[in-house]
Amino acid sequence: MNLDSSVLELNGVKKYFPVHGGIFLGRKEDVRAVDGVSLVIRKGETLGLVGESGCGKSTLGRCIAGLYKLTDGTIKLHGEDISRLKSGELKALRLRMQMIFQDPFESLNSRHTVEEILQEKYIIHKLPQKKDGIDEISALLQKVGLPENARGKFPHEFSGGQRQRIGIARAISLDPEIIICDEPVSALDVSVQSQILNLLLALQKEMGLTCLLISHDLSVVRHLSDHIAVMYLGKIVETGRAESIYENPLHPYTQALISAIPIPDPEVKRNRIILKGDIPSPRNPPPGCRFHTRCPHAMDICRKQEPILGEFPGKYPGIKSDEDEKHEAHMAACHLLFNLHVDKKRKYI
Ligand code: SF4
């Protein structure tokens, strides 16, 4: 992989949470929340990480932000290994990497005014708050669509959508190299969700932000993401360019997720794929393909052998080199796809 343009590179990232039990409260088993994830995010790109609740996507976001220690694997930021930093180094990392949380109320200090919340950067870096005669806090408030008089108010005086705007203002105020948005609109009213998504899209374009956008809702990530990674029970099952994933989902799990996206046209009907059962426990993931307990196409091999991510043909505009090609590739982990593609030499979907 060409590291020059990659901001973030994950290699075999694992995060297991030990479960203790028995008479001596020894380690009984592990909850394998994230189980060997490799991903790359390039500068100025947004990667949408999607999957059902409990698939490990938020845990992965927290591992990247340094909130959880890794069980195994590496995370590199601009080629620098940030997987096992000491507490002092972690503090510096958090300035380079900001998170926008699902519930901004919990992440904002309720005893600080908006102005105090947004002053963090100027206090930490001892920077002047005025640049070319322009007050930076006022400029930030304007950028996220908050009125000037918001600066003297406390978080509880705002609506959910406005609080998320404060969270976004705080994240961008620190000029981070990457922003991790963890379900940024799922706690908001539907009417407000689109406003916040439009704001994120506008800022992303204006500032060339590099983002990891975590969501259970594929319709949320659709318009913001350049690439999509679909996660199931701690593993990535499909990755590719957003348009490729939406137009030609390969993995049966992605097909089911996409079939659940509502179409805003009463005349158009989509055949909804209903998945049976719940996502299995990450304490005891099924052998072979982890999706086999719910997959309508499961075969014998799926119960025994774990499929690996493989590349499927497809060229996309703007590809410049082999490295670009690899980055743009549409990958999926499914025995059925390999059988159809390799054995029968015919279209696999
Ligand atoms: Fe379904 Fe088998 Fe493919 Fe898994 S490997 S998604 S069980 S067909």
Coordinates of C-alpha atoms and ligand atoms in Angstrom, one line a residue:
M1 CA 0.0 0.0 0.0
N2 CA 1.3 3.4 -0.9
L3 CA 1.7 5.0 2.5
D4 CA 2.5 8.5 1.2
S5 CA -1.1 9.5 0.9
S6 CA -2.6 7.3 3.7
V7 CA -3.5 9.2 6.8
L8 CA -4.5 6.1 8.8
E9 CA -3.5 2.5 8.3
L10 CA -4.9 -0.4 10.3
N11 CA -3.2 -3.8 10.2
G12 CA -4.8 -6.9 11.8
V13 CA -6.3 -4.8 14.6
K14 CA -7.8 -7.0 17.4
K15 CA -9.6 -5.9 20.5
Y16 CA -10.7 -8.6 22.9
F17 CA -12.4 -7.9 26.3
P18 CA -11.7 -10.6 28.9
V19 CA -14.6 -12.1 30.7
H20 CA -13.7 -13.3 34.2
G21 CA -15.6 -16.0 36.1
G22 CA -15.4 -19.2 38.1
I23 CA -14.4 -19.6 41.8
F24 CA -11.1 -17.7 41.4
L25 CA -12.5 -15.2 39.0
G26 CA -9.9 -16.1 36.4
R27 CA -10.1 -15.2 32.7
K28 CA -12.8 -17.5 31.3
E29 CA -13.1 -16.3 27.8
D30 CA -12.9 -13.2 25.6
V31 CA -15.4 -11.0 23.9
R32 CA -13.9 -10.6 20.5
A33 CA -15.3 -7.2 19.6
V34 CA -12.8 -6.5 16.8
D35 CA -11.0 -9.5 15.3
G36 CA -8.4 -8.7 12.8
V37 CA -9.4 -5.5 10.9
S38 CA -7.1 -4.0 8.2
L39 CA -8.1 -0.7 6.6
V40 CA -6.6 2.4 5.0
I41 CA -8.0 5.9 4.9
R42 CA -6.3 8.4 2.6
K43 CA -6.0 12.1 3.0
G44 CA -9.2 14.0 2.3
E45 CA -11.2 10.8 2.1
T46 CA -14.2 9.7 4.2
L47 CA -14.5 6.0 5.0
G48 CA -18.0 4.9 6.1
L49 CA -17.8 2.0 8.6
V50 CA -21.2 0.3 8.7
G51 CA -22.8 -2.7 10.4
E52 CA -25.5 -3.6 12.9
S53 CA -25.3 -2.6 16.5
G54 CA -22.8 -4.9 18.3
C55 CA -20.7 -5.6 15.2
G56 CA -17.6 -3.9 16.8
K57 CA -17.5 -0.7 14.7
S58 CA -17.7 1.8 17.7
T59 CA -15.0 -0.3 19.5
L60 CA -12.8 0.0 16.5
G61 CA -13.3 3.8 16.4
R62 CA -12.3 3.9 20.1
C63 CA -9.2 1.8 19.5
I64 CA -8.2 4.2 16.7
A65 CA -8.7 7.2 19.0
G66 CA -6.5 5.5 21.7
L67 CA -9.4 5.1 24.1
Y68 CA -8.9 1.3 24.2
K69 CA -5.6 -0.6 24.2
L70 CA -5.2 -3.0 21.3
T71 CA -5.1 -6.8 21.9
D72 CA -3.1 -7.2 18.7
G73 CA -2.3 -5.4 15.4
T74 CA -1.1 -2.0 14.6
I75 CA -2.5 1.5 13.8
K76 CA -0.4 4.0 12.0
L77 CA -1.1 7.7 11.7
H78 CA 0.9 9.2 8.8
G79 CA 3.2 6.1 9.0
E80 CA 3.8 6.6 12.8
D81 CA 2.8 3.6 14.9
I82 CA 0.3 4.9 17.5
S83 CA -0.9 1.5 18.7
R84 CA 0.9 1.4 22.0
L85 CA 1.5 5.0 23.2
K86 CA 2.2 6.0 26.8
S87 CA -0.3 8.3 28.5
G88 CA 1.6 11.5 27.8
E89 CA 1.9 10.6 24.1
L90 CA -1.8 9.7 24.0
K91 CA -2.7 13.3 25.1
A92 CA -0.8 14.7 22.1
L93 CA -2.5 12.1 19.8
R94 CA -5.9 13.3 20.9
L95 CA -5.1 16.7 19.5
R96 CA -4.4 15.1 16.1
M97 CA -7.4 12.9 16.2
Q98 CA -10.8 14.2 17.2
M99 CA -14.1 12.3 17.9
I100 CA -17.6 13.4 17.4
F101 CA -19.9 11.3 19.6
Q102 CA -23.5 10.1 19.3
D103 CA -24.6 12.0 22.3
P104 CA -22.8 15.4 22.3
F105 CA -24.3 16.2 25.8
E106 CA -22.1 13.5 27.4
S107 CA -19.0 14.7 25.6
L108 CA -19.3 18.4 26.4
N109 CA -18.4 19.7 29.8
S110 CA -21.7 20.9 31.2
R111 CA -20.0 23.5 33.5
H112 CA -18.2 25.2 30.6
T113 CA -19.7 27.8 28.3
V114 CA -19.4 27.2 24.5
E115 CA -16.6 29.8 24.5
E116 CA -14.7 27.9 27.1
I117 CA -15.2 24.6 25.3
L118 CA -13.9 26.1 22.0
Q119 CA -10.9 27.8 23.7
E120 CA -9.1 24.5 24.4
K121 CA -6.8 24.8 21.4
Y122 CA -5.8 28.4 22.2
I123 CA -5.1 27.5 25.8
I124 CA -3.2 24.3 25.1
H125 CA -1.1 25.7 22.3
K126 CA -0.9 29.2 23.8
L127 CA -2.2 30.7 20.6
P128 CA -3.8 34.2 20.2
Q129 CA -7.6 33.9 19.8
K130 CA -7.6 36.6 17.1
K131 CA -6.2 36.1 13.7
D132 CA -6.0 39.0 11.3
G133 CA -8.4 40.9 13.5
I134 CA -11.0 38.1 13.3
D135 CA -12.1 36.4 16.4
E136 CA -11.6 32.7 15.8
I137 CA -14.4 31.5 18.1
S138 CA -16.9 33.8 16.2
A139 CA -15.5 32.3 12.9
L140 CA -16.0 28.8 14.2
L141 CA -19.6 29.4 15.4
Q142 CA -20.4 30.9 12.0
K143 CA -18.9 27.9 10.3
V144 CA -21.1 25.4 12.1
G145 CA -24.2 27.6 11.9
L146 CA -24.5 28.8 15.5
P147 CA -25.3 32.4 16.4
E148 CA -22.7 34.7 18.0
N149 CA -24.7 34.8 21.3
A150 CA -24.2 31.0 21.7
R151 CA -20.6 31.6 23.1
G152 CA -21.8 32.6 26.5
K153 CA -24.3 29.8 26.9
F154 CA -24.0 26.3 28.5
P155 CA -24.6 23.0 26.6
H156 CA -27.9 22.3 28.4
E157 CA -29.4 25.5 26.9
F158 CA -29.2 24.1 23.3
S159 CA -31.2 21.5 21.4
G160 CA -29.7 18.1 20.4
G161 CA -28.8 19.4 16.9
Q162 CA -27.2 22.6 18.2
R163 CA -25.2 20.6 20.7
Q164 CA -23.9 18.4 17.9
R165 CA -22.9 21.6 16.1
I166 CA -20.9 22.6 19.2
G167 CA -19.3 19.1 19.2
I168 CA -18.4 19.5 15.5
A169 CA -17.0 23.1 16.2
R170 CA -14.8 21.7 19.0
A171 CA -13.5 18.9 16.8
I172 CA -12.6 21.1 13.9
S173 CA -11.2 23.9 16.2
L174 CA -8.1 21.7 16.9
D175 CA -7.2 21.2 13.2
P176 CA -7.1 17.4 13.6
E177 CA -5.6 15.2 11.0
I178 CA -8.6 12.9 11.2
I179 CA -12.1 13.1 12.6
I180 CA -13.9 10.0 13.9
C181 CA -17.7 10.5 13.8
D182 CA -19.4 7.8 15.9
E183 CA -23.1 7.6 15.0
P184 CA -23.1 11.5 14.8
V185 CA -26.9 11.8 14.0
S186 CA -28.5 8.6 15.4
A187 CA -29.6 10.4 18.6
L188 CA -31.2 13.3 16.7
D189 CA -34.7 13.9 15.2
V190 CA -34.9 12.9 11.5
S191 CA -35.5 16.5 10.5
V192 CA -32.3 17.6 12.2
Q193 CA -30.2 14.6 10.9
S194 CA -30.1 15.9 7.4
Q195 CA -29.0 19.4 8.6
I196 CA -26.1 17.9 10.5
L197 CA -25.1 15.6 7.6
N198 CA -25.2 18.6 5.2
L199 CA -23.0 20.5 7.6
L200 CA -20.5 17.7 7.8
L201 CA -20.5 17.4 4.0
A202 CA -19.9 21.1 3.6
L203 CA -17.1 21.2 6.1
Q204 CA -15.5 18.0 4.6
K205 CA -15.5 19.7 1.2
E206 CA -14.4 23.1 2.5
M207 CA -11.6 21.9 4.8
G208 CA -10.6 18.7 3.0
L209 CA -11.2 16.7 6.2
T210 CA -10.2 13.1 6.5
C211 CA -13.0 11.2 8.3
L212 CA -14.0 7.9 9.6
L213 CA -17.8 7.9 9.7
I214 CA -19.3 5.1 11.9
S215 CA -23.0 4.3 11.5
H216 CA -25.5 1.5 11.6
D217 CA -27.4 3.2 8.9
L218 CA -26.2 2.9 5.3
S219 CA -28.4 5.7 4.1
V220 CA -26.5 8.1 6.5
V221 CA -23.1 7.2 5.2
R222 CA -24.1 7.1 1.5
H223 CA -23.6 10.8 0.6
L224 CA -20.6 11.5 2.9
S225 CA -18.4 8.5 2.1
D226 CA -15.9 7.9 -0.6
H227 CA -15.3 4.4 0.5
I228 CA -17.4 2.0 2.6
A229 CA -16.3 -0.9 4.9
V230 CA -19.0 -3.3 6.1
M231 CA -18.4 -4.9 9.4
Y232 CA -20.0 -8.1 10.8
L233 CA -19.2 -9.6 14.2
G234 CA -15.7 -8.0 14.5
K235 CA -14.6 -8.5 10.9
I236 CA -14.7 -6.6 7.6
V237 CA -16.8 -8.5 5.1
E238 CA -16.8 -6.1 2.2
T239 CA -15.0 -2.9 1.2
G240 CA -15.0 -0.7 -1.8
R241 CA -15.9 2.6 -3.3
A242 CA -19.2 3.9 -2.0
E243 CA -20.9 3.9 -5.5
S244 CA -19.6 0.4 -6.2
I245 CA -21.0 -1.0 -2.8
Y246 CA -24.4 0.7 -3.3
E247 CA -24.8 -0.2 -6.9
N248 CA -23.4 -3.7 -6.8
P249 CA -23.2 -5.1 -3.2
L250 CA -21.5 -8.4 -3.3
H251 CA -21.7 -9.9 0.1
P252 CA -25.1 -11.3 1.2
Y253 CA -24.9 -9.3 4.4
T254 CA -24.3 -6.0 2.5
Q255 CA -27.1 -6.9 0.1
A256 CA -29.5 -7.3 3.1
L257 CA -28.4 -4.0 4.7
I258 CA -28.9 -2.2 1.4
S259 CA -32.3 -3.8 0.7
A260 CA -33.4 -2.2 4.0
I261 CA -32.7 1.4 2.9
P262 CA -36.1 3.1 2.2
I263 CA -36.6 4.5 -1.3
P264 CA -38.2 8.0 -1.2
D265 CA -40.6 7.1 -4.1
P266 CA -43.8 5.2 -3.3
E267 CA -43.9 3.9 -6.9
V268 CA -40.6 2.1 -6.6
K269 CA -40.4 -1.1 -4.5
R270 CA -37.3 -2.9 -3.4
N271 CA -37.2 -6.6 -2.5
R272 CA -36.3 -6.5 1.1
I273 CA -34.0 -9.3 2.3
I274 CA -35.0 -10.1 5.9
L275 CA -32.2 -11.7 7.9
K276 CA -33.2 -14.4 10.3
G277 CA -32.1 -14.2 13.9
D278 CA -29.9 -11.8 15.7
I279 CA -26.2 -11.2 15.4
P280 CA -24.4 -14.0 17.4
S281 CA -22.5 -13.2 20.5
P282 CA -18.9 -12.1 20.0
R283 CA -18.0 -14.3 23.0
N284 CA -18.6 -17.3 21.0
P285 CA -18.6 -16.4 17.3
P286 CA -19.7 -19.2 14.8
P287 CA -16.9 -21.2 13.1
G288 CA -16.2 -20.7 9.4
C289 CA -18.0 -17.7 8.0
R290 CA -19.4 -15.8 11.0
F291 CA -22.5 -14.9 8.9
H292 CA -23.4 -18.5 8.1
T293 CA -26.1 -18.7 10.9
R294 CA -28.1 -16.0 9.1
C295 CA -27.0 -16.3 5.5
P296 CA -29.7 -17.5 3.0
H297 CA -26.9 -19.0 0.8
A298 CA -24.9 -20.8 3.5
M299 CA -23.1 -24.0 2.2
D300 CA -21.2 -26.7 4.0
I301 CA -17.9 -25.0 3.4
C302 CA -19.2 -21.8 5.1
R303 CA -19.7 -23.7 8.4
K304 CA -16.1 -25.0 8.4
Q305 CA -13.8 -22.6 6.6
E306 CA -13.5 -18.8 7.2
P307 CA -13.6 -16.9 3.9
I308 CA -10.9 -14.2 3.3
L309 CA -11.4 -10.8 1.7
G310 CA -10.8 -11.2 -2.0
E311 CA -10.7 -8.7 -4.8
F312 CA -13.4 -8.7 -7.5
P313 CA -12.9 -7.2 -11.0
G314 CA -14.0 -3.6 -11.6
K315 CA -12.2 -0.5 -12.7
Y316 CA -13.1 2.9 -11.4
P317 CA -12.5 6.4 -12.9
G318 CA -9.4 8.2 -11.8
I319 CA -7.2 5.2 -11.2
K320 CA -3.6 6.2 -11.6
S321 CA -1.4 3.3 -10.5
D322 CA -1.4 -0.2 -9.1
E323 CA -1.5 1.2 -5.6
D324 CA -4.5 3.3 -6.5
E325 CA -6.1 0.3 -8.1
K326 CA -5.7 -1.8 -4.9
H327 CA -7.1 1.0 -2.8
E328 CA -10.1 1.3 -5.1
A329 CA -10.7 -2.4 -5.4
H330 CA -14.0 -4.0 -4.4
M331 CA -13.3 -6.7 -1.9
A332 CA -15.6 -9.2 -0.3
A333 CA -15.2 -12.3 2.0
C334 CA -17.6 -15.0 0.8
H335 CA -17.2 -18.5 -0.5
L336 CA -20.2 -18.2 -2.8
L337 CA -18.6 -15.3 -4.7
F338 CA -15.4 -17.2 -5.1
N339 CA -17.3 -20.3 -6.4
L340 CA -19.3 -18.3 -8.9
H341 CA -16.4 -16.2 -10.0
V342 CA -13.6 -18.7 -10.1
D343 CA -15.4 -22.0 -11.0
K344 CA -18.1 -20.9 -13.4
K345 CA -16.5 -17.8 -14.9
R346 CA -19.8 -16.0 -14.9
K347 CA -21.2 -12.9 -13.3
Y348 CA -21.3 -13.5 -9.6
I349 CA -24.3 -11.5 -8.8
Ligands
SF4_1 FE1 -23.1 -16.8 3.1 FE2 -21.2 -18.7 2.9 FE3 -20.8 -16.3 1.8 FE4 -20.8 -16.6 4.5 S1 -19.3 -17.5 3.0 S2 -21.8 -15.0 3.3 S3 -22.3 -18.1 4.8 S4 -22.4 -17.8 1.3

